[in-house]
mmCIF file of C-alpha atoms and ligand atoms in Angstrom:
data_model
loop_
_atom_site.group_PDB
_atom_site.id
_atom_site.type_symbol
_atom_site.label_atom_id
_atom_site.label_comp_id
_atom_site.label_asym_id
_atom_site.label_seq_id
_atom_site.Cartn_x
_atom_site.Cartn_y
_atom_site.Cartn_z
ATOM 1 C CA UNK A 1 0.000 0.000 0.000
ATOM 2 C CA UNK A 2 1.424 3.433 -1.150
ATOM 3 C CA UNK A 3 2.173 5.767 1.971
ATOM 4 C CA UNK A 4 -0.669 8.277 2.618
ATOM 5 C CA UNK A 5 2.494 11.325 3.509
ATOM 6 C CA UNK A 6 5.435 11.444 1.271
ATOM 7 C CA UNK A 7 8.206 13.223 2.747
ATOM 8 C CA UNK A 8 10.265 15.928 1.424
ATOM 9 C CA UNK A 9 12.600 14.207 0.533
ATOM 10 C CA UNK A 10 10.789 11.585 -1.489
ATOM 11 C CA UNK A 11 8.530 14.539 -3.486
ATOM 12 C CA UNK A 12 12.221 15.897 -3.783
ATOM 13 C CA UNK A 13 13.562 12.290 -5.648
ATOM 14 C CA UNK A 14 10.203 12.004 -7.567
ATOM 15 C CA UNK A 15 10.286 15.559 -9.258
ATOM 16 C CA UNK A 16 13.892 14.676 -10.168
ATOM 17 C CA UNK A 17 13.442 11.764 -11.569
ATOM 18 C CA UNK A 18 11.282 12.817 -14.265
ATOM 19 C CA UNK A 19 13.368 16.049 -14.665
ATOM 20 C CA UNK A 20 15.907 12.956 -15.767
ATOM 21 C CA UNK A 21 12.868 11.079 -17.519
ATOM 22 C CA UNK A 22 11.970 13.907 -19.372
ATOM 23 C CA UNK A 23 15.423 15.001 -20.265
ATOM 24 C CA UNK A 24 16.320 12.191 -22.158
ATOM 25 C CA UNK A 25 14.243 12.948 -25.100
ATOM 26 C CA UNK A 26 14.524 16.986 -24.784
ATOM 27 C CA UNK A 27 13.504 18.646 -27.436
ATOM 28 C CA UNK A 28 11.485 22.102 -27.590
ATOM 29 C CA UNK A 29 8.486 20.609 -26.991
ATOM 30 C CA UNK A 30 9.279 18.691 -24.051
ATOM 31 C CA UNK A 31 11.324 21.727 -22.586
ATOM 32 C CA UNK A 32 8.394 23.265 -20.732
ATOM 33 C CA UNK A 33 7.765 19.831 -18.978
ATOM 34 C CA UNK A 34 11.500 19.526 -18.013
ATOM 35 C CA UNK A 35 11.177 23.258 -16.725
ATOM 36 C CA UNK A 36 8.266 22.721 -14.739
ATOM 37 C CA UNK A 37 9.250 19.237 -13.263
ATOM 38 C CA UNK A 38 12.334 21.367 -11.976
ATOM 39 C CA UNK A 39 10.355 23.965 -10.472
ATOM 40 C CA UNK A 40 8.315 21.583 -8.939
ATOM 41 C CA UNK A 41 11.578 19.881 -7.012
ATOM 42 C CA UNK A 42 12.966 23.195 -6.045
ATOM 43 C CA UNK A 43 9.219 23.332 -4.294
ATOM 44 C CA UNK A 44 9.042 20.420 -2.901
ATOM 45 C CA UNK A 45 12.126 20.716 -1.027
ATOM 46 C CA UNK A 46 11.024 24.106 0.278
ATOM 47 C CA UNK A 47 12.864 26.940 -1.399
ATOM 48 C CA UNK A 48 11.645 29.980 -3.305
ATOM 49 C CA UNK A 49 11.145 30.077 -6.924
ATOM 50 C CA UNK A 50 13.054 32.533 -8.686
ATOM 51 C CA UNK A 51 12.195 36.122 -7.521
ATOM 52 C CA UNK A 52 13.174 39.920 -7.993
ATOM 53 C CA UNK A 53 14.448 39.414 -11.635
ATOM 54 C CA UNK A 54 11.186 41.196 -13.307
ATOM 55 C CA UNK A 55 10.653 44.031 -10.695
ATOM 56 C CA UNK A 56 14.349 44.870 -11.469
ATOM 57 C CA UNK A 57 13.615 45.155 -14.834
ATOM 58 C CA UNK A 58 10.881 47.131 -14.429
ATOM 59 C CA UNK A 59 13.027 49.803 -11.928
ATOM 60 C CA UNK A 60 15.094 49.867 -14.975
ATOM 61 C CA UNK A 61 12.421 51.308 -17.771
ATOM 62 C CA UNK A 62 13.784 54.776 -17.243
ATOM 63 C CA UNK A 63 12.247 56.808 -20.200
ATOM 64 C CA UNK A 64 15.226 59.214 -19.345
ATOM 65 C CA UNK A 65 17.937 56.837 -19.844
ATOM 66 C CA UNK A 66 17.626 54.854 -23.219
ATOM 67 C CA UNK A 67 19.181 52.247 -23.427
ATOM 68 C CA UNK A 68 19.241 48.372 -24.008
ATOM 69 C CA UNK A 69 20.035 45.405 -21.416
ATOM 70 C CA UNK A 70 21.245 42.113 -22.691
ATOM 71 C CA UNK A 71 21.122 38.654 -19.601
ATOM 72 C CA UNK A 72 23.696 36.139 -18.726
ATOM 73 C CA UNK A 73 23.943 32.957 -18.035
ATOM 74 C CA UNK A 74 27.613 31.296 -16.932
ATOM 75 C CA UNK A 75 29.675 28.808 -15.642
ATOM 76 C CA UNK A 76 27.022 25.992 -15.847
ATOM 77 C CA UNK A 77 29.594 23.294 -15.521
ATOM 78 C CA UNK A 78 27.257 20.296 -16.934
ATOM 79 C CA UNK A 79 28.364 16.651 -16.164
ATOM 80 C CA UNK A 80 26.412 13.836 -18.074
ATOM 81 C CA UNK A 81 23.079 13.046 -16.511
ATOM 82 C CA UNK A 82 23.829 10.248 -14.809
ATOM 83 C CA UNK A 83 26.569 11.674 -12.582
ATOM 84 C CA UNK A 84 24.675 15.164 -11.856
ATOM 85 C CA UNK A 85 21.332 16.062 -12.283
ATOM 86 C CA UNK A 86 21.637 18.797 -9.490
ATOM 87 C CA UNK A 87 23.600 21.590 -12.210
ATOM 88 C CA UNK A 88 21.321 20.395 -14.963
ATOM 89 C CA UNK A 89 18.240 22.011 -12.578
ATOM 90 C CA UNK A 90 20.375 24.479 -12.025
ATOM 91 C CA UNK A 91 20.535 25.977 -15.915
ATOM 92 C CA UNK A 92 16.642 24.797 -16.567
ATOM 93 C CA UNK A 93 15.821 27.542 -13.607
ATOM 94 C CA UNK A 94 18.329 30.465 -15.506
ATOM 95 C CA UNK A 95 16.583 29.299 -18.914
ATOM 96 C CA UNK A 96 13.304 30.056 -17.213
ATOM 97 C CA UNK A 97 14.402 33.130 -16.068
ATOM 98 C CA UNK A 98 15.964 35.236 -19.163
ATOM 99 C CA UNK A 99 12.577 33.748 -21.080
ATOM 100 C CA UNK A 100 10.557 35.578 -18.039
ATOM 101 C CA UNK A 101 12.048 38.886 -18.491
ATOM 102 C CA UNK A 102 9.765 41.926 -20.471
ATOM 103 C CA UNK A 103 10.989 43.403 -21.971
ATOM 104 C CA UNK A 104 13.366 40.751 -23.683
ATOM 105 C CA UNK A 105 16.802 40.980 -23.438
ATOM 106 C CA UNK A 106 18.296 41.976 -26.932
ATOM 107 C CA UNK A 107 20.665 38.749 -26.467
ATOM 108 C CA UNK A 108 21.784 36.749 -23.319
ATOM 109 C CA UNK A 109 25.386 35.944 -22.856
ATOM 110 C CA UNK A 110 26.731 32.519 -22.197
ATOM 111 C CA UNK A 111 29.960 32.699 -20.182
ATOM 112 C CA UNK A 112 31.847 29.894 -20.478
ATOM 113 C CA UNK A 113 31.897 26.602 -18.592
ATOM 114 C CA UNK A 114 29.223 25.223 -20.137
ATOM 115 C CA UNK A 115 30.719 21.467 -19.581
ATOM 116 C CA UNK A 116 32.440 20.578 -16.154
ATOM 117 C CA UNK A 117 35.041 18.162 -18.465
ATOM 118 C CA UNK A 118 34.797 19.050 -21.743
ATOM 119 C CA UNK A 119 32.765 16.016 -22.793
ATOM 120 C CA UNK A 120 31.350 15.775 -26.408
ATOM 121 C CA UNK A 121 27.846 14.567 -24.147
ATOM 122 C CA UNK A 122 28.206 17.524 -22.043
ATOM 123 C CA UNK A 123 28.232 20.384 -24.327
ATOM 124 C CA UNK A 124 25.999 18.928 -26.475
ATOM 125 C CA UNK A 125 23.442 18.659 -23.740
ATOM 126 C CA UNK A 126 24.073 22.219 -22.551
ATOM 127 C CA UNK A 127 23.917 23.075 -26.403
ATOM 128 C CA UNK A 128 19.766 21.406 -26.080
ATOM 129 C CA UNK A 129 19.292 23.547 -23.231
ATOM 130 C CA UNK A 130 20.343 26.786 -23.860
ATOM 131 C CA UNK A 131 18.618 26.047 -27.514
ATOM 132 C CA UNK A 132 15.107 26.739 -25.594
ATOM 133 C CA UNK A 133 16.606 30.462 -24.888
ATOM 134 C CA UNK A 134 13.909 33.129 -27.255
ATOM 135 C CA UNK A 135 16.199 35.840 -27.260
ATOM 136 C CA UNK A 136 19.508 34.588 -29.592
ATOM 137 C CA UNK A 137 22.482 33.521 -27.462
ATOM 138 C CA UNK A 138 26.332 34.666 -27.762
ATOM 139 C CA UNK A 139 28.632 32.167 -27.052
ATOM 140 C CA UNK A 140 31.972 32.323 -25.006
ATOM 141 C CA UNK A 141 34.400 29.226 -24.386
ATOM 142 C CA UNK A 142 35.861 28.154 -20.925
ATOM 143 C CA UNK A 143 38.747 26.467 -19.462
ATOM 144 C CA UNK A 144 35.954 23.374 -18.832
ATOM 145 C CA UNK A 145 35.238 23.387 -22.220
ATOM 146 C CA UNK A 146 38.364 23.231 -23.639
ATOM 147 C CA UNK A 147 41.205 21.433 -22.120
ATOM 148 C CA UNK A 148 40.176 17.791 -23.424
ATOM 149 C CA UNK A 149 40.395 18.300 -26.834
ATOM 150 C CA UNK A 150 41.364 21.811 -27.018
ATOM 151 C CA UNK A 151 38.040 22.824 -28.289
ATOM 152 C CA UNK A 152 37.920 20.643 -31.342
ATOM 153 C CA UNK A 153 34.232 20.127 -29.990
ATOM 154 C CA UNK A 154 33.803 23.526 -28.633
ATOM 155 C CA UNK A 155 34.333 24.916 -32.104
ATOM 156 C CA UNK A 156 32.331 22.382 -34.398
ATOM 157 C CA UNK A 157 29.285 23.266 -32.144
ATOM 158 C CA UNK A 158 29.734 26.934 -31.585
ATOM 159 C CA UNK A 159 31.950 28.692 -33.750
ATOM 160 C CA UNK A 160 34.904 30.739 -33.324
ATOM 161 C CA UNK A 161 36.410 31.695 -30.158
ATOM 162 C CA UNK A 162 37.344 35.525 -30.641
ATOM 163 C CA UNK A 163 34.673 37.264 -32.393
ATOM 164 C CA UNK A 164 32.761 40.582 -32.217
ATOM 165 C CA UNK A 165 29.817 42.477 -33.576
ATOM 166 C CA UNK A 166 28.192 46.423 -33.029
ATOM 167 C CA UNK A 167 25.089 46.275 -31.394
ATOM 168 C CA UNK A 168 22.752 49.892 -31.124
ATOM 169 C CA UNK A 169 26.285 52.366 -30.927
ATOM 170 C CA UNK A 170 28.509 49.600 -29.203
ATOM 171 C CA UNK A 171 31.273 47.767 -30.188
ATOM 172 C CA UNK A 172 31.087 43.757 -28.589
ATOM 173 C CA UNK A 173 33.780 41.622 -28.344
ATOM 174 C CA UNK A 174 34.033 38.221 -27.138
ATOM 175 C CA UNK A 175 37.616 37.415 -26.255
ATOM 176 C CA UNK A 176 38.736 33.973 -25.853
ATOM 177 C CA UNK A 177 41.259 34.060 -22.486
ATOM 178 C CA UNK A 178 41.661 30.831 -21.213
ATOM 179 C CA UNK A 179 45.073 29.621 -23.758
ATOM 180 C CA UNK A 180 47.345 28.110 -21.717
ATOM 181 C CA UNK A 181 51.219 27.345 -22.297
ATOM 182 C CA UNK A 182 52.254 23.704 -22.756
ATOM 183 C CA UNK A 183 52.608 21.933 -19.595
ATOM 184 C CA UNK A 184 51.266 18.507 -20.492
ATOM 185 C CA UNK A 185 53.335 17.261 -23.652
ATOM 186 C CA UNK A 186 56.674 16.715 -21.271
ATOM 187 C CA UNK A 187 54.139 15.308 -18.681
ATOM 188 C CA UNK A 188 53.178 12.335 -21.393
ATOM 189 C CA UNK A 189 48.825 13.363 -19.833
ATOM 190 C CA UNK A 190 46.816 12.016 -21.207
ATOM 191 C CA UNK A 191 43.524 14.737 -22.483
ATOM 192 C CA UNK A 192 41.544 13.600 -19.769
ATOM 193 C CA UNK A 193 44.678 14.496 -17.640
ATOM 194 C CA UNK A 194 45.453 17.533 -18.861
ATOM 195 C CA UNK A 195 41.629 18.665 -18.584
ATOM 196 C CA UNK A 196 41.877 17.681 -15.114
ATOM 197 C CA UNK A 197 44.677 19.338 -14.077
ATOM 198 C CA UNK A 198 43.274 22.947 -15.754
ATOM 199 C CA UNK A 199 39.935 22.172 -13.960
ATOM 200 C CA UNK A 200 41.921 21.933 -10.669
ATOM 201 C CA UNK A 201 42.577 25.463 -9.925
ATOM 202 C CA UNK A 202 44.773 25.368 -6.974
ATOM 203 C CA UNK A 203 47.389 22.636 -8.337
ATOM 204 C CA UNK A 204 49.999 24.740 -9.679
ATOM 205 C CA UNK A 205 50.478 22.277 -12.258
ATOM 206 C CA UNK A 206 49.072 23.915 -15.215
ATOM 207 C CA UNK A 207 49.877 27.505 -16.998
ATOM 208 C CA UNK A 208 48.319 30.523 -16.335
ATOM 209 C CA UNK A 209 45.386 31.826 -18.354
ATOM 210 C CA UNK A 210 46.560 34.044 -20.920
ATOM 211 C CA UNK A 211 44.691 35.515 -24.340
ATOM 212 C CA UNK A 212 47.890 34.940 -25.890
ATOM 213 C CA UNK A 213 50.207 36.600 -29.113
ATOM 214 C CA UNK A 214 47.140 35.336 -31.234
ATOM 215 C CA UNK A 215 44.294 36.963 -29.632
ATOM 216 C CA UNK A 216 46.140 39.908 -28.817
ATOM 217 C CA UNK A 217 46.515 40.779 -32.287
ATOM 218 C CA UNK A 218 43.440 39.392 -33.505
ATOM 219 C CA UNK A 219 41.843 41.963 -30.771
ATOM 220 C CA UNK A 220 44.417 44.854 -32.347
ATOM 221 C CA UNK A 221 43.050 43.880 -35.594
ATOM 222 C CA UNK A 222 39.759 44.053 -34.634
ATOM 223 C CA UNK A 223 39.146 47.358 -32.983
ATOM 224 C CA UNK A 224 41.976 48.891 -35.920
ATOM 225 C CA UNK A 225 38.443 49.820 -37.520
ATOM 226 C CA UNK A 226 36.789 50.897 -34.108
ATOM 227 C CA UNK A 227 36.653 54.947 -33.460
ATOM 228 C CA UNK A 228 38.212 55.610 -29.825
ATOM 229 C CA UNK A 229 34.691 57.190 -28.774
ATOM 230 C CA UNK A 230 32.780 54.320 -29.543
ATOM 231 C CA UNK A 231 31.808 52.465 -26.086
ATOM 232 C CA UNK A 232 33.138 48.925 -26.480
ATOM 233 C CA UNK A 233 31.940 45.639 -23.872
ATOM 234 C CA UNK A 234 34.042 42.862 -23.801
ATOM 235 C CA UNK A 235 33.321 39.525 -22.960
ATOM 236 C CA UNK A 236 36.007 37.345 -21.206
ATOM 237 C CA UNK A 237 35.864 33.997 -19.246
ATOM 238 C CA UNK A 238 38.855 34.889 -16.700
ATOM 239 C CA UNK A 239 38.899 38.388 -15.286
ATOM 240 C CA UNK A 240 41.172 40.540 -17.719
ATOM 241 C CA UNK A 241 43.336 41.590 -14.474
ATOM 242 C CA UNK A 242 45.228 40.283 -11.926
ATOM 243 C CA UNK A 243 43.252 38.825 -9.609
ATOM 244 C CA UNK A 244 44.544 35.885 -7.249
ATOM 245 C CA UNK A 245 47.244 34.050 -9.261
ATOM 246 C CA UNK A 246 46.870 30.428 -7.486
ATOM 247 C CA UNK A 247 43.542 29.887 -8.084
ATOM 248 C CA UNK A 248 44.305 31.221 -11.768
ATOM 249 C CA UNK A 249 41.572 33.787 -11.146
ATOM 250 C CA UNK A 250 44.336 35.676 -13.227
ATOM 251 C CA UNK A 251 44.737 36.385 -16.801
ATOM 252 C CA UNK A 252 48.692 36.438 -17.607
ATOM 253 C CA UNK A 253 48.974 39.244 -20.025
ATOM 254 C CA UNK A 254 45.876 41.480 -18.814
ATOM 255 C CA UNK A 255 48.547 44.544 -18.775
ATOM 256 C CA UNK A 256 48.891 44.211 -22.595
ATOM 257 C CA UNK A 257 45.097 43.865 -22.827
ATOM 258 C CA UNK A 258 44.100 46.671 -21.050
ATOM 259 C CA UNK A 259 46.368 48.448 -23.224
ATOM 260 C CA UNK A 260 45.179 47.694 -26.306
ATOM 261 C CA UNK A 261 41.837 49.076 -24.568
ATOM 262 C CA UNK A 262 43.258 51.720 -22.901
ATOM 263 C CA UNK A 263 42.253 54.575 -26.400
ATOM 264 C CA UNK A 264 38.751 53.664 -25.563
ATOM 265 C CA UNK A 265 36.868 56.339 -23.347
ATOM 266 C CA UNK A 266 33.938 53.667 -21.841
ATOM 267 C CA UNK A 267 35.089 50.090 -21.892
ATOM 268 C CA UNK A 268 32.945 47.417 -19.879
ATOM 269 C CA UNK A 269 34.370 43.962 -19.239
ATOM 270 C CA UNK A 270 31.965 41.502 -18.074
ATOM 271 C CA UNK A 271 34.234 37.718 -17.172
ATOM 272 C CA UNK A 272 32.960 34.806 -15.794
ATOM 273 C CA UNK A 273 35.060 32.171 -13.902
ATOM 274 C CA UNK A 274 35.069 33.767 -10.849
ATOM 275 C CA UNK A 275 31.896 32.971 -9.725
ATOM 276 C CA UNK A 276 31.104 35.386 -7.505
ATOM 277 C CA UNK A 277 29.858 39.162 -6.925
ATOM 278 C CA UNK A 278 33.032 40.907 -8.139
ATOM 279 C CA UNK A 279 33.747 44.598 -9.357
ATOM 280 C CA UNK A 280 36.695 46.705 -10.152
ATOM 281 C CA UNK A 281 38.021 49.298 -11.919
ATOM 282 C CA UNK A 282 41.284 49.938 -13.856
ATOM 283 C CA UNK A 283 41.471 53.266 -15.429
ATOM 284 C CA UNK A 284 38.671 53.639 -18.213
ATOM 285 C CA UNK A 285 37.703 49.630 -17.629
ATOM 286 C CA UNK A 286 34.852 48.429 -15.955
ATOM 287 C CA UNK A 287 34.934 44.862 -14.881
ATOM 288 C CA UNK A 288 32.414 42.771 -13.521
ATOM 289 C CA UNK A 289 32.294 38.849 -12.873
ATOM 290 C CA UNK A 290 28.980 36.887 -13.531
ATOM 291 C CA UNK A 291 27.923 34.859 -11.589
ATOM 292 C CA UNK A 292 28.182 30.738 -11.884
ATOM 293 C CA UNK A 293 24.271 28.469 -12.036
ATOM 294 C CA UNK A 294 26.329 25.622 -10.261
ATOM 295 C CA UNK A 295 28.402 27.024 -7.134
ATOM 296 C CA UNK A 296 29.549 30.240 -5.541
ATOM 297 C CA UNK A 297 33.468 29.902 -5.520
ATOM 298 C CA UNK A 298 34.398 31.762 -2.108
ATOM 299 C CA UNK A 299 36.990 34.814 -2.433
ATOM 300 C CA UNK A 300 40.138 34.898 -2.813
ATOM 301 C CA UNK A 301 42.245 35.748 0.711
ATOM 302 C CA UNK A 302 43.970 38.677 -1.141
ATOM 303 C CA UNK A 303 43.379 40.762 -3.946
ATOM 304 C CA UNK A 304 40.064 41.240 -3.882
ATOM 305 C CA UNK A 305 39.639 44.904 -5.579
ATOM 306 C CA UNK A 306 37.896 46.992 -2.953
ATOM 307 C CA UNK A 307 34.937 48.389 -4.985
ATOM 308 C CA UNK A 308 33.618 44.541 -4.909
ATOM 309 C CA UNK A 309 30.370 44.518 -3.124
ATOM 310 C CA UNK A 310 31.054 40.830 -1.134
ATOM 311 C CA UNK A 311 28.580 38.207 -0.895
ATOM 312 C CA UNK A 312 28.448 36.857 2.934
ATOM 313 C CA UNK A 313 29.646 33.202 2.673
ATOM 314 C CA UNK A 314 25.906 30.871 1.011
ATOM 315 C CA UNK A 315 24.351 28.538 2.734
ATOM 316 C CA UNK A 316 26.245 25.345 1.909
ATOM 317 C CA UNK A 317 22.835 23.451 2.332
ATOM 318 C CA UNK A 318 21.371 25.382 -0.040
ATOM 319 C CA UNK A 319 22.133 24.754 -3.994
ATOM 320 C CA UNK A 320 21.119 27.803 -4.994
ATOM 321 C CA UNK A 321 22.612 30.423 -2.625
ATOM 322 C CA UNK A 322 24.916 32.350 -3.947
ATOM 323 C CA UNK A 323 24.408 31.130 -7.516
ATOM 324 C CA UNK A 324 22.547 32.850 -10.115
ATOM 325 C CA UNK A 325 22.420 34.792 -13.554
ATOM 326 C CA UNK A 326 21.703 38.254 -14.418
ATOM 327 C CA UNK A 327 21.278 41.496 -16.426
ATOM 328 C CA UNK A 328 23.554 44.490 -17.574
ATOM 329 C CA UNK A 329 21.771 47.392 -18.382
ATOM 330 C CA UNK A 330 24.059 49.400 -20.971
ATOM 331 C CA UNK A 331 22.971 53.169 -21.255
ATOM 332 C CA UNK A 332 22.837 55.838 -23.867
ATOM 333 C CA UNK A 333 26.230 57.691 -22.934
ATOM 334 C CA UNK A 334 28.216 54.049 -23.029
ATOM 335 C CA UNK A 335 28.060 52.923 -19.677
ATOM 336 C CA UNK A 336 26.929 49.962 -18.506
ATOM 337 C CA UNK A 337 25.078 48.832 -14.540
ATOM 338 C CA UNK A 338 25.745 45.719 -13.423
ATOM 339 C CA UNK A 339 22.627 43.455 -12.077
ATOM 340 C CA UNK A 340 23.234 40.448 -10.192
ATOM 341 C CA UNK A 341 20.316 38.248 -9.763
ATOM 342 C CA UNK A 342 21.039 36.172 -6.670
ATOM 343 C CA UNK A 343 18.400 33.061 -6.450
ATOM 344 C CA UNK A 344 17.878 33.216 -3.086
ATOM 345 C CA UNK A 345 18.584 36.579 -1.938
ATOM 346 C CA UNK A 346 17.526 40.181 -2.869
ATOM 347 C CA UNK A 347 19.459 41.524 -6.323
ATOM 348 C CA UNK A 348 22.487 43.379 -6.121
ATOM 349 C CA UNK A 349 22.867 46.171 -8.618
ATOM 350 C CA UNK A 350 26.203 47.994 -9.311
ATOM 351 C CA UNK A 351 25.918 51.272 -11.022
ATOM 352 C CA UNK A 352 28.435 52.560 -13.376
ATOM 353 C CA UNK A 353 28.433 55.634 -11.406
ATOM 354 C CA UNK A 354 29.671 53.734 -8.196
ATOM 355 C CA UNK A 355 33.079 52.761 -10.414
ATOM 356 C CA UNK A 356 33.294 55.938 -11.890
ATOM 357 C CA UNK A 357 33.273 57.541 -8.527
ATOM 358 C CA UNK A 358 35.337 55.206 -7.013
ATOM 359 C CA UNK A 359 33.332 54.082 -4.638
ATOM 360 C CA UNK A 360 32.123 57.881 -3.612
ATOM 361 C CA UNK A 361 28.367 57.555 -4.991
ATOM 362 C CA UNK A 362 25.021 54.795 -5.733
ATOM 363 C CA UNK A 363 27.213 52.738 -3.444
ATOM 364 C CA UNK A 364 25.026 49.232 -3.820
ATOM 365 C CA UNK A 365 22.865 47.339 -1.246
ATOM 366 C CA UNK A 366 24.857 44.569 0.020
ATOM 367 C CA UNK A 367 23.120 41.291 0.742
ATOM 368 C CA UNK A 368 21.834 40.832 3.487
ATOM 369 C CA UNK A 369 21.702 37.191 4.684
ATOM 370 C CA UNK A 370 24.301 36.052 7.582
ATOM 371 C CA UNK A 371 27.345 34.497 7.037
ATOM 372 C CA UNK A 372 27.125 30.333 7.337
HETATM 373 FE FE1 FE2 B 1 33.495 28.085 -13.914
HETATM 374 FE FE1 FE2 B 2 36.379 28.798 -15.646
#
C-alpha cells in the first residue's frame, strides 16, 4: 500500500526523476515539462522560486535613460546526466528566467563553462538547453570546455572563439582568455589528464590563463576599424586583471590587454570564472564577474579589488545560494550597470556611477543574509 504522507525528501527524488525522464528525449516541446518538473523539485524541497528578476527590470524602464540590457547565463559546468542532475536544474531555472524577463533581453550571454570536463555529451546537452533560450544567445568558451580536446568540440558546435559584432552604438567583443602554455606534452597526460589538471585550480600544475600573441593581435586587428569614442563591452571567461594568481583567477597578459583598450573612453568587461559578486576598476575599464548556475566559488584571501560589493559566505545546504544569472543594463552615454540576480537573496545592482566615482556615490545594497 502506497504511503498516505510522502516526505520531502521523497517529493524531492520524484520531481527529479522525471526532470531525468523527461530530459532524455529533450527537445522544444518537451522543454516546458523539463522546466516545470524542476520547479516543482525546487518546491518540494522548500525553497523559493526565482524572484526579484522582473521588478528589477521594471526599476530599470527609465524613459530618461535609453538604453538596451542584454542577460547572462555562466559557468554551468554540466556533467552527463547520470553523474549530476543537481547543475542540470540548475541551468533549466536560468533558462526560465531570461525567457521571463519583459521586456526581452536583446541577447543573453553565455559565459563559459558550459561542460564541467569538456565532454562531447556535455556540451551537447548544454547546447539542447540553452537552444530553448527566445532571445539569440552569444557564445563564449571556458577552461571546462576546452582542455580535453582543445576545443575541437567547442568549435564544431559553436563557432569561433574571438569574435565581435556592433550592437545599437557599441562595439562587442568576445575574447577567448583561457590559452594556456604547454605543460602537459613533457608530462606524457593524457587529455583527460590535462583537462583535469586545468579544472583543478589550486594545483599549480598547469599555466596561467593568458589571451595569448594570437588573440592579442586578432583583438588589435579588430578594434583597428573601431573609433576611440565608440563604447566597447568585452566579454572574457577569466577576469582581464590580476586577480589571485593560485587559483588562476588571473589572466597572464591582462597589462597588454588593457592596453590595447586603454584609447577607448567607456570600456565594460563583463568575465565569468570567478563565480562570484566581483567589481573593479582599472582606469577607463569596468569589470564585472557573472555569476556561476552551479556554485559560488568563495573569495580569494587577497586581492580582492575593494569596490567589490562581497557576498556573505551561502548557505552550503542550499544549492542555490549564492548562484545565479543576471542582467547588464548598458545606457545611452556608453556605460553599462551591473545586475546580479542572486536566487535566493535580494538583487544586487552595481551602477556605473559607483566605479566611476570610485566608490564615492550609488554605493550598492549589500546582501543581506548572515554568514554560514
Ligand atoms: Fe566556472
Ligand atoms: Fe572557468
Amino acid at each position: 500500500m502506497a504511503p498516505k504522507h510522502k516526505s520531502v525528501e521523497t517529493r524531492f527524488m520524484e520531481a527529479r526523476d522525471e526532470a531525468l525522464r523527461a530530459l532524455r528525449g529533450l527537445d522544444r516541446r518537451s522543454f516546458l515539462k523539463v522546466a516545470a518538473a524542476s520547479a516543482g523539485a525546487v518546491l518540494a524541497r522548500g525553497l523559493l522560486p526565482p524572484h526579484a528578476f522582473q521588478l528589477v527590470n521594471v526599476a530599470y524602464a527609465d524613459p530618461a535613460q535609453p538604453g538596451w540590457s542584454f542577460a547572462y547565463i555562466s559557468d554551468t559546468h554540466l556533467y552527463e546526466k547520470k553523474l549530476n542532475e543537481r547543475f542540470v536544474r540548475a541551468v533549466l531555472k536560468a533558462v526560465d528566467d531570461v525567457n521571463a524577463l519583459s521586456p526581452q533581453p536583446d541577447f543573453v550571454l553565455f559565459g563559459g563553462d558550459l561542460a564541467q570536463l569538456g565532454k562531447p555529451e556535455e556540451l551537447a546537452m548544454g547546447r539542447d538547453i540553452l537552444k530553448e533560450v527566445k532571445a539569440p544567445v552569444k557564445m563564449m568558451v571556458g577552461e571546462h570546455d576546452w582542455f580535453l580536446d582543445l576545443g575541437e568540440h567547442w568549435k564544431s558546435m559553436f563557432g569561433p572563439v574571438n569574435y565581435s559584432f556592433d550592437h545599437k552604438g557599441v562595439h562587442v567583443v568576445v575574447l577567448m582568455s583561457v590559452v594556456e602554455r604547454d605543460f602537459w606534452t613533457a608530462r606524457k597526460m593524457t587529455p583527460l589528464e590535462r583537462m583535469q589538471t586545468v579544472a583543478g585550480l589550486d594545483n599549480g600544475t598547469q599555466s596561467r590563463f593568458e589571451v595569448g600573441e594570437e588573440g592579442r593581435a586578432w583583438l588589435k586587428g579588430d578594434l583597428a576599424k573601431v573609433a576611440h569614442t565608440t563604447p566597447l563591452l568585452v566579454f572574457s571567461h577569466s577576469p582581464l586583471y590580476k586577480y589571485y594568481r593560485d587559483w588562476n583567477f588571473w589572466t597572464e597578459d591582462a597589462d597588454e590587454v588593457q592596453a590595447i583598450l586603454k584609447p577607448y573612453a567607456h570600456v565594460t568587461v563583463v568575465h565569468g570564472h570567478t563565480h562570484q559578486l566581483l567589481s573593479n576598476r582599472i582606469g577607463n575599464i569596468h569589470f564585472h564577474g557573472m555569476l556561476s548556475t552551479a556554485w559560488p566559488w568563495p573569495y580569494a584571501p587577497t586581492g580582492l579589488p575593494p569596490l567589490t560589493v562581497m557576498m556573505n559566505r551561502a548557505d552550503p545546504f542550499d544549492q542555490f545560494d549564492g548562484t545565479g544569472d543576471g542582467r547588464v543594463v548598458m545606457h545611452a552615454d556608453g556605460v553599462a550597470d551591473k545586475i546580479y540576480n542572486l536566487w535566493d537573496r535580494n538583487p544586487v545592482t552595481v551602477r556605473a556611477s559607483f566605479l566611476a566615482s570610485n566608490g564615492a556615490r550609488d554605493k550598492p545594497m549589500a546582501t543581506k543574509l548572515v554568514t554560514y
